[in-house]
mmCIF file of C-alpha atoms in Angstrom:
data_model
loop_
_atom_site.group_PDB
_atom_site.id
_atom_site.type_symbol
_atom_site.label_atom_id
_atom_site.label_comp_id
_atom_site.label_asym_id
_atom_site.label_seq_id
_atom_site.Cartn_x
_atom_site.Cartn_y
_atom_site.Cartn_z
ATOM 1 C CA MET A 1 72.630 175.450 47.473
ATOM 2 C CA VAL A 2 70.778 177.628 44.952
ATOM 3 C CA MET A 3 72.378 178.097 41.519
ATOM 4 C CA ALA A 4 73.066 181.823 42.003
ATOM 5 C CA GLU A 5 74.976 181.160 45.222
ATOM 6 C CA LEU A 6 76.837 178.294 43.558
ATOM 7 C CA GLU A 7 77.943 180.564 40.726
ATOM 8 C CA GLN A 8 79.083 183.257 43.192
ATOM 9 C CA ARG A 9 81.172 180.760 45.107
ATOM 10 C CA ALA A 10 82.652 179.358 41.934
ATOM 11 C CA GLN A 11 83.559 182.829 40.700
ATOM 12 C CA ARG A 12 85.260 183.474 44.069
ATOM 13 C CA GLY A 13 87.535 180.480 43.439
ATOM 14 C CA GLU A 14 85.965 177.775 45.641
ATOM 15 C CA VAL A 15 87.053 174.604 43.846
ATOM 16 C CA LEU A 16 84.167 172.453 45.101
ATOM 17 C CA ALA A 17 81.658 175.027 43.853
ATOM 18 C CA GLN A 18 83.486 175.124 40.527
ATOM 19 C CA PHE A 19 83.237 171.357 40.273
ATOM 20 C CA LEU A 20 79.543 171.323 41.159
ATOM 21 C CA LEU A 21 78.855 174.097 38.671
ATOM 22 C CA GLY A 22 80.646 172.087 35.995
ATOM 23 C CA GLN A 23 78.376 169.136 36.712
ATOM 24 C CA ALA A 24 75.336 171.395 36.516
ATOM 25 C CA CYS A 25 76.435 172.706 33.128
ATOM 26 C CA MET A 26 77.061 169.167 31.830
ATOM 27 C CA GLU A 27 73.676 167.866 33.067
ATOM 28 C CA GLY A 28 71.513 170.910 32.452
ATOM 29 C CA ARG A 29 70.555 171.373 36.093
ATOM 30 C CA GLY A 30 69.236 174.900 36.660
ATOM 31 C CA ARG A 31 70.490 175.955 33.253
ATOM 32 C CA ASP A 32 70.760 174.780 29.653
ATOM 33 C CA ILE A 33 73.254 172.019 28.964
ATOM 34 C CA ASP A 34 76.613 173.563 28.045
ATOM 35 C CA ALA A 35 79.407 171.020 27.795
ATOM 36 C CA GLY A 36 82.003 173.660 26.958
ATOM 37 C CA ALA A 37 81.221 175.665 30.087
ATOM 38 C CA GLY A 38 81.107 172.498 32.160
ATOM 39 C CA MET A 39 84.571 171.505 31.007
ATOM 40 C CA ALA A 40 85.876 174.977 31.677
ATOM 41 C CA TRP A 41 84.662 174.830 35.274
ATOM 42 C CA PHE A 42 86.104 171.338 35.707
ATOM 43 C CA GLU A 43 89.422 172.682 34.437
ATOM 44 C CA ARG A 44 89.428 175.533 36.941
ATOM 45 C CA ALA A 45 88.644 173.144 39.813
ATOM 46 C CA ALA A 46 91.253 170.650 38.562
ATOM 47 C CA ASN A 47 93.901 173.328 38.448
ATOM 48 C CA GLY A 48 92.826 174.197 41.981
ATOM 49 C CA GLY A 49 93.773 170.691 43.091
ATOM 50 C CA LEU A 50 90.428 168.903 43.290
ATOM 51 C CA ALA A 51 90.943 165.250 42.263
ATOM 52 C CA GLN A 52 87.289 164.710 41.355
ATOM 53 C CA ALA A 53 87.535 167.602 38.874
ATOM 54 C CA MET A 54 90.747 166.164 37.432
ATOM 55 C CA ASN A 55 88.898 162.916 36.802
ATOM 56 C CA MET A 56 85.940 164.659 35.197
ATOM 57 C CA LEU A 57 88.254 166.740 33.022
ATOM 58 C CA GLY A 58 89.803 163.465 31.917
ATOM 59 C CA ARG A 59 86.318 162.190 31.014
ATOM 60 C CA CYS A 60 85.710 165.300 28.947
ATOM 61 C CA HIS A 61 88.866 164.633 26.944
ATOM 62 C CA GLU A 62 88.184 160.909 26.662
ATOM 63 C CA LEU A 63 84.573 161.243 25.517
ATOM 64 C CA GLY A 64 84.681 164.570 23.705
ATOM 65 C CA HIS A 65 82.433 166.507 26.082
ATOM 66 C CA GLY A 66 83.006 170.178 25.392
ATOM 67 C CA THR A 67 86.265 169.463 23.575
ATOM 68 C CA PRO A 68 87.588 167.150 20.815
ATOM 69 C CA VAL A 69 88.441 163.587 21.931
ATOM 70 C CA ASN A 70 92.021 163.471 23.131
ATOM 71 C CA HIS A 71 93.043 160.278 24.929
ATOM 72 C CA GLU A 72 96.524 161.589 25.668
ATOM 73 C CA LEU A 73 95.154 164.520 27.644
ATOM 74 C CA ALA A 74 92.602 162.205 29.284
ATOM 75 C CA ALA A 75 95.427 160.061 30.524
ATOM 76 C CA VAL A 76 97.246 163.104 31.918
ATOM 77 C CA TRP A 77 94.293 164.144 33.994
ATOM 78 C CA TYR A 78 93.340 160.623 35.071
ATOM 79 C CA ARG A 79 96.891 160.113 36.269
ATOM 80 C CA GLN A 80 96.784 163.266 38.299
ATOM 81 C CA ALA A 81 93.430 162.180 39.845
ATOM 82 C CA ALA A 82 94.864 158.714 40.560
ATOM 83 C CA ASP A 83 98.001 160.207 42.117
ATOM 84 C CA GLY A 84 95.667 162.242 44.284
ATOM 85 C CA GLY A 85 94.183 158.998 45.633
ATOM 86 C CA LEU A 86 90.896 159.056 43.722
ATOM 87 C CA ASP A 87 89.620 155.559 42.961
ATOM 88 C CA TRP A 88 87.755 156.668 39.845
ATOM 89 C CA GLY A 89 90.963 158.207 38.501
ATOM 90 C CA MET A 90 92.738 154.898 39.040
ATOM 91 C CA TYR A 91 89.925 152.991 37.309
ATOM 92 C CA ASN A 92 89.751 155.316 34.286
ATOM 93 C CA LEU A 93 93.519 155.421 33.862
ATOM 94 C CA ALA A 94 93.573 151.608 34.057
ATOM 95 C CA ASN A 95 90.990 151.418 31.308
ATOM 96 C CA LEU A 96 93.193 153.513 29.019
ATOM 97 C CA LEU A 97 96.216 151.371 29.814
ATOM 98 C CA ALA A 98 94.304 148.129 29.291
ATOM 99 C CA THR A 99 93.139 149.216 25.847
ATOM 100 C CA GLY A 100 96.195 151.213 24.699
ATOM 101 C CA ARG A 101 94.292 154.525 24.271
ATOM 102 C CA GLY A 102 96.449 157.600 24.840
ATOM 103 C CA LEU A 103 99.145 155.433 26.381
ATOM 104 C CA ALA A 104 101.091 152.349 25.426
ATOM 105 C CA ARG A 105 99.050 149.282 26.280
ATOM 106 C CA ASP A 106 100.225 147.945 29.625
ATOM 107 C CA GLU A 107 97.991 145.299 31.240
ATOM 108 C CA VAL A 108 100.314 144.876 34.206
ATOM 109 C CA ALA A 109 100.042 148.565 35.108
ATOM 110 C CA ALA A 110 96.298 148.452 34.448
ATOM 111 C CA TYR A 111 95.836 145.508 36.826
ATOM 112 C CA ALA A 112 97.827 147.280 39.526
ATOM 113 C CA LEU A 113 95.574 150.299 39.260
ATOM 114 C CA TYR A 114 92.387 148.221 39.266
ATOM 115 C CA LEU A 115 93.642 146.486 42.386
ATOM 116 C CA ARG A 116 94.424 149.788 44.123
ATOM 117 C CA ALA A 117 90.983 151.093 43.305
ATOM 118 C CA ALA A 118 89.292 147.883 44.337
ATOM 119 C CA GLN A 119 91.116 147.877 47.687
ATOM 120 C CA ALA A 120 89.830 151.455 48.111
ATOM 121 C CA GLY A 121 86.257 150.166 47.677
ATOM 122 C CA HIS A 122 85.667 150.851 43.969
ATOM 123 C CA ALA A 123 82.996 148.354 42.840
ATOM 124 C CA LYS A 124 83.727 148.369 39.120
ATOM 125 C CA SER A 125 87.409 147.778 39.771
ATOM 126 C CA MET A 126 86.572 144.801 41.983
ATOM 127 C CA ASN A 127 84.857 143.157 39.017
ATOM 128 C CA LEU A 128 87.812 143.859 36.741
ATOM 129 C CA VAL A 129 90.285 142.490 39.291
ATOM 130 C CA GLY A 130 88.247 139.303 39.190
ATOM 131 C CA ARG A 131 88.273 139.291 35.405
ATOM 132 C CA CYS A 132 92.037 139.830 35.282
ATOM 133 C CA LEU A 133 92.618 137.018 37.729
ATOM 134 C CA GLU A 134 90.288 134.690 35.886
ATOM 135 C CA GLU A 135 91.805 135.389 32.476
ATOM 136 C CA GLY A 136 95.407 136.140 33.462
ATOM 137 C CA ARG A 137 95.411 139.736 32.196
ATOM 138 C CA GLY A 138 98.283 141.706 33.695
ATOM 139 C CA VAL A 139 98.689 139.149 36.495
ATOM 140 C CA ALA A 140 99.257 135.407 36.783
ATOM 141 C CA ALA A 141 95.950 133.642 36.164
ATOM 142 C CA ASP A 142 94.276 132.566 39.422
ATOM 143 C CA PRO A 143 90.689 131.570 38.622
ATOM 144 C CA ALA A 144 90.166 130.379 42.196
ATOM 145 C CA ALA A 145 90.713 133.958 43.436
ATOM 146 C CA ALA A 146 88.307 135.579 41.009
ATOM 147 C CA PRO A 147 84.952 134.565 42.551
ATOM 148 C CA ALA A 148 85.594 136.448 45.809
ATOM 149 C CA TRP A 149 86.164 139.665 43.849
ATOM 150 C CA TYR A 150 83.045 139.142 41.767
ATOM 151 C CA LEU A 151 81.066 138.697 44.937
ATOM 152 C CA ARG A 152 82.544 141.845 46.492
ATOM 153 C CA SER A 153 81.706 143.794 43.342
ATOM 154 C CA ALA A 154 78.170 142.428 43.273
ATOM 155 C CA GLU A 155 77.573 143.280 46.871
ATOM 156 C CA ALA A 156 78.986 146.771 46.337
ATOM 157 C CA GLY A 157 76.395 147.373 43.633
ATOM 158 C CA ASP A 158 78.226 147.076 40.272
ATOM 159 C CA PHE A 159 75.871 145.587 37.682
ATOM 160 C CA ARG A 160 78.706 143.922 35.795
ATOM 161 C CA GLY A 161 80.000 142.394 39.016
ATOM 162 C CA GLN A 162 76.485 141.149 39.700
ATOM 163 C CA ALA A 163 76.374 139.513 36.267
ATOM 164 C CA SER A 164 79.821 138.003 36.735
ATOM 165 C CA HIS A 165 78.806 136.555 40.110
ATOM 166 C CA ALA A 166 75.546 135.240 38.663
ATOM 167 C CA SER A 167 77.407 133.511 35.860
ATOM 168 C CA LEU A 168 79.475 131.537 38.383
ATOM 169 C CA LEU A 169 76.352 130.696 40.353
ATOM 170 C CA LEU A 170 74.728 129.348 37.199
ATOM 171 C CA ALA A 171 77.734 127.270 36.432
ATOM 172 C CA ALA A 172 77.403 125.762 39.918
ATOM 173 C CA GLY A 173 73.739 125.004 39.332
ATOM 174 C CA GLU A 174 72.520 127.672 41.821
ATOM 175 C CA VAL A 175 69.804 129.026 39.562
ATOM 176 C CA ASP A 176 67.693 130.830 42.167
ATOM 177 C CA ALA A 177 70.685 132.705 43.523
ATOM 178 C CA ALA A 178 71.751 133.610 39.984
ATOM 179 C CA VAL A 179 68.286 134.995 39.236
ATOM 180 C CA HIS A 180 68.541 137.195 42.343
ATOM 181 C CA TRP A 181 71.750 138.796 41.172
ATOM 182 C CA LEU A 182 70.763 139.002 37.503
ATOM 183 C CA ARG A 183 67.576 140.844 38.501
ATOM 184 C CA LYS A 184 69.733 143.463 40.277
ATOM 185 C CA ALA A 185 72.056 143.723 37.265
ATOM 186 C CA LEU A 186 69.161 144.232 34.843
ATOM 187 C CA ALA A 187 67.705 146.938 37.080
ATOM 188 C CA ASN A 188 70.876 149.046 36.916
ATOM 189 C CA GLY A 189 72.683 148.054 33.725
ATOM 190 C CA SER A 190 73.871 150.504 31.103
ATOM 191 C CA PRO A 191 72.311 150.402 27.596
ATOM 192 C CA SER A 192 75.345 148.647 26.126
ATOM 193 C CA PHE A 193 75.329 146.076 28.925
ATOM 194 C CA MET A 194 71.607 145.468 28.456
ATOM 195 C CA ALA A 195 71.946 145.057 24.710
ATOM 196 C CA ALA A 196 74.615 142.391 25.198
ATOM 197 C CA ILE A 197 73.080 140.431 28.061
ATOM 198 C CA ARG A 198 69.409 140.273 27.079
ATOM 199 C CA PRO A 199 69.960 137.917 24.112
ATOM 200 C CA GLN A 200 72.177 135.680 26.283
ATOM 201 C CA LEU A 201 69.555 135.440 29.005
ATOM 202 C CA ALA A 202 66.754 134.859 26.471
ATOM 203 C CA ALA A 203 68.683 131.836 25.130
ATOM 204 C CA SER A 204 69.316 130.323 28.596
ATOM 205 C CA PRO A 205 68.306 126.689 29.114
ATOM 206 C CA HIS A 206 66.783 127.770 32.487
ATOM 207 C CA ALA A 207 63.195 128.962 32.346
ATOM 208 C CA ALA A 208 63.731 131.215 35.397
ATOM 209 C CA ILE A 209 66.555 133.030 33.569
ATOM 210 C CA ARG A 210 64.520 133.433 30.362
ATOM 211 C CA ALA A 211 61.692 134.856 32.405
ATOM 212 C CA LEU A 212 63.884 137.754 33.454
ATOM 213 C CA VAL A 213 63.807 139.215 29.950
ATOM 214 C CA ALA A 214 60.354 137.974 28.900
ATOM 215 C CA GLY A 215 58.231 140.926 27.855
ATOM 216 C CA GLN A 216 61.212 143.321 27.738
ATOM 217 C CA ALA A 217 62.226 145.068 24.508
ATOM 218 C CA MET A 218 65.062 143.076 22.976
#
């Protein structure tokens, strides 16, 4: 869809077009980056009932894209997206609940949302379900149940899930398998993840693990 047509559809009130135009404004696709305009289009699509737009409007309020940071409003929109069945809305609302941002901290409610999202196929939530079970956050600790969730997250493509799964493999002495998953995690990890994991891998007693970060900027 060319940008002119997308704008016409958005102006006519098509919520999906409004959502896509909001993304284009945020990312600078076919136009200059304009976070304020992007947020405005997300808001129109969210008010039109599109759960994906509700979630992105929540992200705008959480991160301050096109508007001042407001975790309370972020929580409102994430909850609406979650109530609409969107796994990303469940995940983002759970993150606010787990950290007490915009809402009273409630690890039990956060775990329930992570579990709902994970059961819907959300890879990042699968990893966090495993973490909650391993550490007893919001649910009775059940370390024996965590590995299956880490594996599911890894197989679904989440880099943190891949690192979690690799960590258990290393603990079991399965170095080659751990290298396989860590290589995938390093290929897709966020900057913050990379900054945290590179020093850990560089200090590993296993030469194959150290080799993963050899030659990379630390």
